[in-house]
Short mmCIF file of C-alpha atoms in Angstrom, two decimals:
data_model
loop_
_atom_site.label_atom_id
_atom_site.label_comp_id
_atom_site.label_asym_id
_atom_site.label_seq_id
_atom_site.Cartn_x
_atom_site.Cartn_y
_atom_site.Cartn_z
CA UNK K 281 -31.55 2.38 -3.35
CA UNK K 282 -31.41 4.68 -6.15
CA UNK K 283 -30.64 3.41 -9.51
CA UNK K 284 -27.60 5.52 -9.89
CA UNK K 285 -25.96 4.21 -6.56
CA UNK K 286 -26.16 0.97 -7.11
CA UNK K 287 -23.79 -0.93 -8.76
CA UNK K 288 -22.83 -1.28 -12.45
CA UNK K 289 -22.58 -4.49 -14.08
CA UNK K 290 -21.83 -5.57 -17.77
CA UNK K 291 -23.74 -8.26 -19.06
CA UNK K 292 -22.15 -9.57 -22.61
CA UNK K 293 -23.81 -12.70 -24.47
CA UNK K 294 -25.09 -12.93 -27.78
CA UNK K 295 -27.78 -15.39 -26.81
CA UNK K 296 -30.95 -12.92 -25.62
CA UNK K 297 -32.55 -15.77 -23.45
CA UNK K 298 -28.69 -15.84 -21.29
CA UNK K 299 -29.03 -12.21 -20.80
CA UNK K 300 -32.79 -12.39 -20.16
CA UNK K 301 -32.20 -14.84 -17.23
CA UNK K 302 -29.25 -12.55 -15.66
CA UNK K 303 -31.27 -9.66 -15.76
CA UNK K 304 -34.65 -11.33 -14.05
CA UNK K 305 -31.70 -12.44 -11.69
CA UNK K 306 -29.58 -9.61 -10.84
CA UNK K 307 -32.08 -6.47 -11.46
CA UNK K 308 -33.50 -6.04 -8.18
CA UNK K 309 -30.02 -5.44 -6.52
CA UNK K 310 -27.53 -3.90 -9.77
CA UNK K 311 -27.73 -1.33 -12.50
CA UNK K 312 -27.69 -3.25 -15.21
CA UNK K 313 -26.12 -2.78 -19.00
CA UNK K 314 -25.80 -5.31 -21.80
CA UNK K 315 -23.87 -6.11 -24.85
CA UNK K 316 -24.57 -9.20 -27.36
CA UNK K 317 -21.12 -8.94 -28.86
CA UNK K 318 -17.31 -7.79 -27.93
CA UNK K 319 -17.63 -5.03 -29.74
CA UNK K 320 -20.35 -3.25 -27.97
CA UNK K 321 -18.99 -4.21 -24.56
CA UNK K 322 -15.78 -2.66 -25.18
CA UNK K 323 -17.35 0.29 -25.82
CA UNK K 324 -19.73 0.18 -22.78
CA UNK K 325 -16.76 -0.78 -21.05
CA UNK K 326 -15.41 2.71 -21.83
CA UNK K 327 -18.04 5.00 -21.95
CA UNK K 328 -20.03 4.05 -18.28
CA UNK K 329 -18.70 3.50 -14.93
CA UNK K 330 -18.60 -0.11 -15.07
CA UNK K 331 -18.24 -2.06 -11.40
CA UNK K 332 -18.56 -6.11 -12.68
CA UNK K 333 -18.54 -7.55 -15.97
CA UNK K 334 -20.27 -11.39 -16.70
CA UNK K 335 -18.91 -12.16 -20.07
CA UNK K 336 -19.86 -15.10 -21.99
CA UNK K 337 -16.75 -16.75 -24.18
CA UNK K 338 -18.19 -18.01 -27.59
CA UNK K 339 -19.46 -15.53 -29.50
CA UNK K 340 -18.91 -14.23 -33.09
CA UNK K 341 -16.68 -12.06 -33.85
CA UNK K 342 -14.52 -11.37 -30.87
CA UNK K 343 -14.66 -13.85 -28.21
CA UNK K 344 -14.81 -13.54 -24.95
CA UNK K 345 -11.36 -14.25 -24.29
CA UNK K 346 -10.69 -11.51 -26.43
CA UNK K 347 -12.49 -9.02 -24.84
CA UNK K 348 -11.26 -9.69 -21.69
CA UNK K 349 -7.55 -9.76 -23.10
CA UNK K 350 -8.35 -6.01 -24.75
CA UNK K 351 -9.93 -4.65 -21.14
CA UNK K 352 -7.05 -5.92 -19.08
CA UNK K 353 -4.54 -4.31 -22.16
CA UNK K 354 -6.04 -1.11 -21.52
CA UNK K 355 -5.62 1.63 -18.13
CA UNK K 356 -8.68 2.83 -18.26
CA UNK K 357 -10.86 -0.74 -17.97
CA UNK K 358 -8.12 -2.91 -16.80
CA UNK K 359 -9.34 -2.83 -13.31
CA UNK K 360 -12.69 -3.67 -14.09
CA UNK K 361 -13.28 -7.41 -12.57
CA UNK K 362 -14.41 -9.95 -15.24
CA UNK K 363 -16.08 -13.27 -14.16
CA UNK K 364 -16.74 -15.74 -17.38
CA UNK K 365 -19.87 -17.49 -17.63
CA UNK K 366 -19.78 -20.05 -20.78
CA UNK K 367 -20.47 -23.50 -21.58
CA UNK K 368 -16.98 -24.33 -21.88
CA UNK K 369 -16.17 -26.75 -18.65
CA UNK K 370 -12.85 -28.35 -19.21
CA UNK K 371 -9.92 -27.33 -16.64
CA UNK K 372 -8.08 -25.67 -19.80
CA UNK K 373 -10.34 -23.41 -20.45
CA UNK K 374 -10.94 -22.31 -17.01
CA UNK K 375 -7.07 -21.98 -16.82
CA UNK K 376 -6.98 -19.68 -19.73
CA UNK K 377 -9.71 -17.14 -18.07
CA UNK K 378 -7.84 -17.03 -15.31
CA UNK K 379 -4.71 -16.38 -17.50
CA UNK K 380 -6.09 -13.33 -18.88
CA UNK K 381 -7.13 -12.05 -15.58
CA UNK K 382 -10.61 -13.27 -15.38
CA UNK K 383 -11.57 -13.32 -11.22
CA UNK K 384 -13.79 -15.73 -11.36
CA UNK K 385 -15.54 -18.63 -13.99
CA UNK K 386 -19.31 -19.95 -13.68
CA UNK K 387 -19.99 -22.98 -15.83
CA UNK K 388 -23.63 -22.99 -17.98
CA UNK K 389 -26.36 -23.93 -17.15
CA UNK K 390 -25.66 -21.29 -14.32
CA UNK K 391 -27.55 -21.00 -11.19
CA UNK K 392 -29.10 -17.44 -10.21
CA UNK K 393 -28.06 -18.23 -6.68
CA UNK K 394 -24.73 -19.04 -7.54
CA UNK K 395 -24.56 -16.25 -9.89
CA UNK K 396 -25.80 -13.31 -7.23
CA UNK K 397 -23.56 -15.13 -4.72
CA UNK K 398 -20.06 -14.99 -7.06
CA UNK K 399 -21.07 -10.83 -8.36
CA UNK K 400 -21.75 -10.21 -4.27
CA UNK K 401 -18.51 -11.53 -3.05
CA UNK K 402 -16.04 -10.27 -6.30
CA UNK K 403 -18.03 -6.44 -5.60
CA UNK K 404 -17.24 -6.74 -2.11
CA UNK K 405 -13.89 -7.62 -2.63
CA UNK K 406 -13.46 -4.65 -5.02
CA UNK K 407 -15.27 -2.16 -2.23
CA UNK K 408 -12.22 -3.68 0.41
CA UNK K 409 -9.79 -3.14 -1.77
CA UNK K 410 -11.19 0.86 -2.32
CA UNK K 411 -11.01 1.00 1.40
CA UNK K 412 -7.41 -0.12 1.67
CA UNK K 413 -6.14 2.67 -0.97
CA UNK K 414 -8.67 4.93 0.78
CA UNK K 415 -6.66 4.00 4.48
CA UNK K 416 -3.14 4.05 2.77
CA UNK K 417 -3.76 7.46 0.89
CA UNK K 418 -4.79 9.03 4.52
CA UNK K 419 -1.91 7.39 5.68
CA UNK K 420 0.49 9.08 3.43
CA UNK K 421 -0.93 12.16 3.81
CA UNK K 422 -0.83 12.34 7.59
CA UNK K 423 3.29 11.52 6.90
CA UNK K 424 3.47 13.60 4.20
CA UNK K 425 1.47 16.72 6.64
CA UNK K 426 4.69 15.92 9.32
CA UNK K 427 7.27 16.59 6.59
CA UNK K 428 6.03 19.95 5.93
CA UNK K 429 6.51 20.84 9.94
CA UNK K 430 9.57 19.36 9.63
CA UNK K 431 12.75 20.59 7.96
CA UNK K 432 12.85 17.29 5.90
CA UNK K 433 11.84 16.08 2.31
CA UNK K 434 9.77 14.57 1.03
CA UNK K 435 11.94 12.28 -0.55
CA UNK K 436 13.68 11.45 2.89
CA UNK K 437 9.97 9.74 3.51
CA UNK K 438 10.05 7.52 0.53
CA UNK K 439 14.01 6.52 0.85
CA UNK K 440 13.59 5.45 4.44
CA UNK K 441 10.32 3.45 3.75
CA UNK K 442 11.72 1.61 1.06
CA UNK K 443 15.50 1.17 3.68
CA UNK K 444 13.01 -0.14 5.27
CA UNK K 445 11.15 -2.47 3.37
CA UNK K 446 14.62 -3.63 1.54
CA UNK K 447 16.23 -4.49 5.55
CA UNK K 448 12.63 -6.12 6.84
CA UNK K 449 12.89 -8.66 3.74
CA UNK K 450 16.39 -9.53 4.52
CA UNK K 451 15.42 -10.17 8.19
CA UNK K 452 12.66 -12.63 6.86
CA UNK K 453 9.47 -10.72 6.60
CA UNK K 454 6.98 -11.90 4.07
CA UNK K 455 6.38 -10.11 0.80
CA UNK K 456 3.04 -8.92 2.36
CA UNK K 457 4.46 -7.87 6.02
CA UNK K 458 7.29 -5.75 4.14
CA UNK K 459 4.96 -3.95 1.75
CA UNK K 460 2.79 -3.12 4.69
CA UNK K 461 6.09 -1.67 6.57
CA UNK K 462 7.07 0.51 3.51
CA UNK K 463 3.42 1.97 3.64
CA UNK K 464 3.25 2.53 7.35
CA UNK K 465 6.76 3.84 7.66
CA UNK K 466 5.96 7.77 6.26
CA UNK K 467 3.73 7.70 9.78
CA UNK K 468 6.94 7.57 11.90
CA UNK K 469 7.26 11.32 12.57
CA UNK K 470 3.55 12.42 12.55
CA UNK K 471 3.42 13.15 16.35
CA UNK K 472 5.59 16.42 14.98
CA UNK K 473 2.58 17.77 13.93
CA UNK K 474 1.80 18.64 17.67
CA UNK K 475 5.70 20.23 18.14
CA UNK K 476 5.57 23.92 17.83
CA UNK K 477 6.92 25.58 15.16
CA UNK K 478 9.39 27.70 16.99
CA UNK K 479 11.06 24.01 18.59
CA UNK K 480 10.45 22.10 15.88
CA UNK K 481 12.53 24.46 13.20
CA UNK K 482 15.02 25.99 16.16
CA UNK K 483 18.24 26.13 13.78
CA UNK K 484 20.80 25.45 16.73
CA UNK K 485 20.68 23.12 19.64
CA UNK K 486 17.59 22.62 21.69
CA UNK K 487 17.51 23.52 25.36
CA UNK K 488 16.77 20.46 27.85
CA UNK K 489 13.03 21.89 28.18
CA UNK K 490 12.85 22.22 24.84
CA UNK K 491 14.28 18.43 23.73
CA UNK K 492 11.81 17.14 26.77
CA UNK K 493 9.28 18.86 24.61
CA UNK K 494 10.10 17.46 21.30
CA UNK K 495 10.23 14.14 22.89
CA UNK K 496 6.86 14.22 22.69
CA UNK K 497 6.20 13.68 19.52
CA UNK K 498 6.69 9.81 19.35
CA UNK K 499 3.81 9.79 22.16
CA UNK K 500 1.60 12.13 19.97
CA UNK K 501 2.17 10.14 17.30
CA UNK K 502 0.68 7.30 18.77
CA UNK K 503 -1.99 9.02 19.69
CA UNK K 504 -2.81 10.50 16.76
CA UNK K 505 -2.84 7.21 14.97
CA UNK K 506 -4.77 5.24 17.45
CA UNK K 507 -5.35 1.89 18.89
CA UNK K 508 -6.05 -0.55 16.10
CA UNK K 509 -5.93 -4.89 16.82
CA UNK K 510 -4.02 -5.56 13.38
CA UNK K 511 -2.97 -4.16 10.13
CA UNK K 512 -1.24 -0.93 8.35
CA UNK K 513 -1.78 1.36 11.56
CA UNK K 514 -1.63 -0.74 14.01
CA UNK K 515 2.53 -1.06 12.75
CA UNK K 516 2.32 2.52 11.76
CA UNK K 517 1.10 3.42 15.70
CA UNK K 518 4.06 0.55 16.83
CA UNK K 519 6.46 2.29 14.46
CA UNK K 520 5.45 6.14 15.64
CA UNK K 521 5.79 5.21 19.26
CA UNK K 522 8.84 2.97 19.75
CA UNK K 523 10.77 4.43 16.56
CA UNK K 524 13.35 6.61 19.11
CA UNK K 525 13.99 3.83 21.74
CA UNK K 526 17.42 2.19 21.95
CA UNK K 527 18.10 -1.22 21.88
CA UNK K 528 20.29 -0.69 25.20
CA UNK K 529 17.40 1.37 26.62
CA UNK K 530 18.70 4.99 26.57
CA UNK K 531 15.69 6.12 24.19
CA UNK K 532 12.52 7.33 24.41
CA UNK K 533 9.75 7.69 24.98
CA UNK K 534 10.07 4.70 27.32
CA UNK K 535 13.47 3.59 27.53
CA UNK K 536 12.07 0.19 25.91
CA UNK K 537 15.29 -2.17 26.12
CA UNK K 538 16.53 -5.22 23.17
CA UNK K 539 13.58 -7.31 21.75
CA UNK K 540 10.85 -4.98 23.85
CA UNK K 541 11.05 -2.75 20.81
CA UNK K 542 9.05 -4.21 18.38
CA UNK K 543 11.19 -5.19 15.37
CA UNK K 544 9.04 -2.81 13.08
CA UNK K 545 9.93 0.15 14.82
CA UNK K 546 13.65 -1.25 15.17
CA UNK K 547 14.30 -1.85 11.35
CA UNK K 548 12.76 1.57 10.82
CA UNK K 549 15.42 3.82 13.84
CA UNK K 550 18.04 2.30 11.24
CA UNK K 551 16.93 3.29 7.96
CA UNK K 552 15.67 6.46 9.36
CA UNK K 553 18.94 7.52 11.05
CA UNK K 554 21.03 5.99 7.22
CA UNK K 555 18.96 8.50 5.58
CA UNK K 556 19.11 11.20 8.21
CA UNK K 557 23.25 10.93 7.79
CA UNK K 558 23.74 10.53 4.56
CA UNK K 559 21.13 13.72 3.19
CA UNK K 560 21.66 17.28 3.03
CA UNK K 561 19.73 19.46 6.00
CA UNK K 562 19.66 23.43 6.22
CA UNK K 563 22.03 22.54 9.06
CA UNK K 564 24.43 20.26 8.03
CA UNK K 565 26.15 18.78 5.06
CA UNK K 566 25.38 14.91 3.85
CA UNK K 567 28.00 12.60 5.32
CA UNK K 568 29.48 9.85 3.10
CA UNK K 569 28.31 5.92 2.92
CA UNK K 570 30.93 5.01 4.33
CA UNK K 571 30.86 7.53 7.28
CA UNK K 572 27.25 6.86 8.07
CA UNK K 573 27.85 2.80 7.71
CA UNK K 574 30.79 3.19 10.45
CA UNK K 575 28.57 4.97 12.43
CA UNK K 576 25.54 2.31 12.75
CA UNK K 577 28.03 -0.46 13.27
CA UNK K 578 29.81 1.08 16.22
CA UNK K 579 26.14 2.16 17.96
CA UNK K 580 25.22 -2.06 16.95
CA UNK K 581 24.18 -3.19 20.51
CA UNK K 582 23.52 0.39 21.46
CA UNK K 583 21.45 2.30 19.62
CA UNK K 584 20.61 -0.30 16.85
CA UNK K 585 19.30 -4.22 16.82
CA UNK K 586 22.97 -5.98 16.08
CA UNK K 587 21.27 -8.64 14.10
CA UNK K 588 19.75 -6.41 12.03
CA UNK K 589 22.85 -4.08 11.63
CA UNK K 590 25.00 -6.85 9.80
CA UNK K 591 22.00 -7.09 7.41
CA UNK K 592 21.34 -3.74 6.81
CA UNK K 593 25.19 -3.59 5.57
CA UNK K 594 24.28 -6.57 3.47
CA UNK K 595 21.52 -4.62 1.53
CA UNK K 596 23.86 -2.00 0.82
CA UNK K 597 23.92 -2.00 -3.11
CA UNK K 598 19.94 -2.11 -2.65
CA UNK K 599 20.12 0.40 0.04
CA UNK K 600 22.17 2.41 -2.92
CA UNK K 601 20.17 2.17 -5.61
CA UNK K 602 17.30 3.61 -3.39
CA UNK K 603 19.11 6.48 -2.98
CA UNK K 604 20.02 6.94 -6.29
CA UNK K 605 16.32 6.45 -7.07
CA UNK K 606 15.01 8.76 -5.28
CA UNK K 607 17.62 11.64 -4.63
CA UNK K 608 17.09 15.02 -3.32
CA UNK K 609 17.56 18.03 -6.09
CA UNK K 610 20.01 19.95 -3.42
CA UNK K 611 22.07 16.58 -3.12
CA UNK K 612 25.58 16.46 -3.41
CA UNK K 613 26.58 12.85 -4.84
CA UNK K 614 28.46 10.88 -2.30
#
């Protein structure tokens, strides 16, 4: 592997025979930089492209502690991972490098094997975590792409993801399973990318050819997105396909009926259609809260879940602030 794909990692101890041992143990696989004082780390901290940084804690002048405390303080280093390796071994002070955001703490004497073993996991840790932002910015993109065939907003998206991350926590979802709802929810129209143009942005009513056509797009979706055994697109296919059906089965694609529609995809028909009502469109005006709120509690048992209904309406000054949060420019206040 060339030197300049490899790896960077920081190596910070004032005693040369520490750093002499890390390097005979970590040279063969990393690029390698090193720093016998806070100081100088800081500033290699900055400067280079820094992946890993093994910092020792007693040293003079700044201590490790508070060179870890000044990286995490800053934007540009703060997501640099810092294991401590020091001679300190009491609970305490492994407490406090966790505190200041430390990912990891190796005791001294150290051994190499230990020492590749902790940098290989905590680097391929970091690389997962790349590849999740990497997955959820093509996500967003593919949702944001749909909007612009679409005669919504963009801001419609991010409302009806975070309706629907607000509704999901009421109904019990984890922390985790809602935050992975609000990112696959932008993916709920993207099977309108394969609607043409001339149905997709008809100004009056469709014909029945033309709504059979448009149908389509929850299929396309699907399709687009892919089979996938768990995570962010596995919901986001689950949401793009069953997002239209009814919980007394006059939807579609399917005509799914009750608990057949995954409760992702039925938490995100009601924040979708809250959002749809209560905007401004090219063709129509933005109806009021209370209009829209009437509206989902008569089609309760119908169109919508009706134990998730009553909780949406129990969100409401969440639901509101949302909305506030993210209004369109063209809104009228309701």
């Amino acid at each position: 592997m060339k030197n300049e794909e490899r790896k960077c990692i920081l190596l910070v101890d004032d005693e040369p025979t520490n750093l002499q041992v890390l390097r005979h143990t970590l040279q063969d696989e990393y690029r390698l930089l090193f720093a016998k004082d806070g100081e100088k780390a800081l500033q290699l901290a900055r400067a280079e492209k820094v992946d890993l940084i093994l910092l020792d804690v007693m040293m003079p002048g700044m201590s490790g502690y508070d060179v870890c405390k000044t990286l995490k303080a800053a934007p540009e280093t703060q997501a640099i991972p810092v294991i401590f390796i020091t001679a300190l071994n009491q609970v305490s002070d492994e407490q406090m490098g966790f505190d200041l955001g430390a990912v990891d703490y190796i005791t001294k004497p150290f051994s190499p094997i230990i020492v590749k073993a902790r940098v290989k996991s905590q680097l391929s840790l970091v690389q997962l975590d790349v590849l999740r932002e990497t997955r959820l910015q093509v996500v967003q993109c593919l949702g944001m792409a749909a909007e612009y065939k679409d005669n919504e907003t963009g801001m419609h998206v991010i409302r009806m993801s975070h309706y629907a991350k607000t509704l999901a926590l009421r109904a019990g979802y984890s922390a985790s399973e809602a935050e992975e709802l609000l990112h696959a929810a932008p993916m709920h129209d993207v099977g309108k990318i394969g609607i043409p143009d001339a149905i997709l942005q008809k100004p009056g009513k469709l014909e029945p050819e033309e709504w059979s056509i448009m149908q389509q797009h929850a299929r396309i979706g699907a399709e687009i997105i892919g089979e996938h055994a768990t995570g962010l697109l596995k919901t986001a296919r689950l949401i793009a396909l069953y997002h239209h059906e009814k919980w007394d089965g006059s939807g579609y694609p399917n005509g799914v009926v009750g608990n057949d529609i995954p409760q992702a995809a039925r938490i995100i028909a009601i924040a979708d259609v809250f959002d749809a009502l209560t905007s401004v469109r090219p063709y129509k005006a933005a109806w009021s809260v209370e209009d829209a709120l009437a509206l989902i509690q008569r089609e309760s048992g119908k169109h919508f879940d009706p134990e998730l209904v009553p909780l949406f309406v129990e969100c409401l000054p969440e639901i509101l602030e949302i909305k506030a949060r993210w209004s369109d420019p063209m809104e009228v206040p309701v």
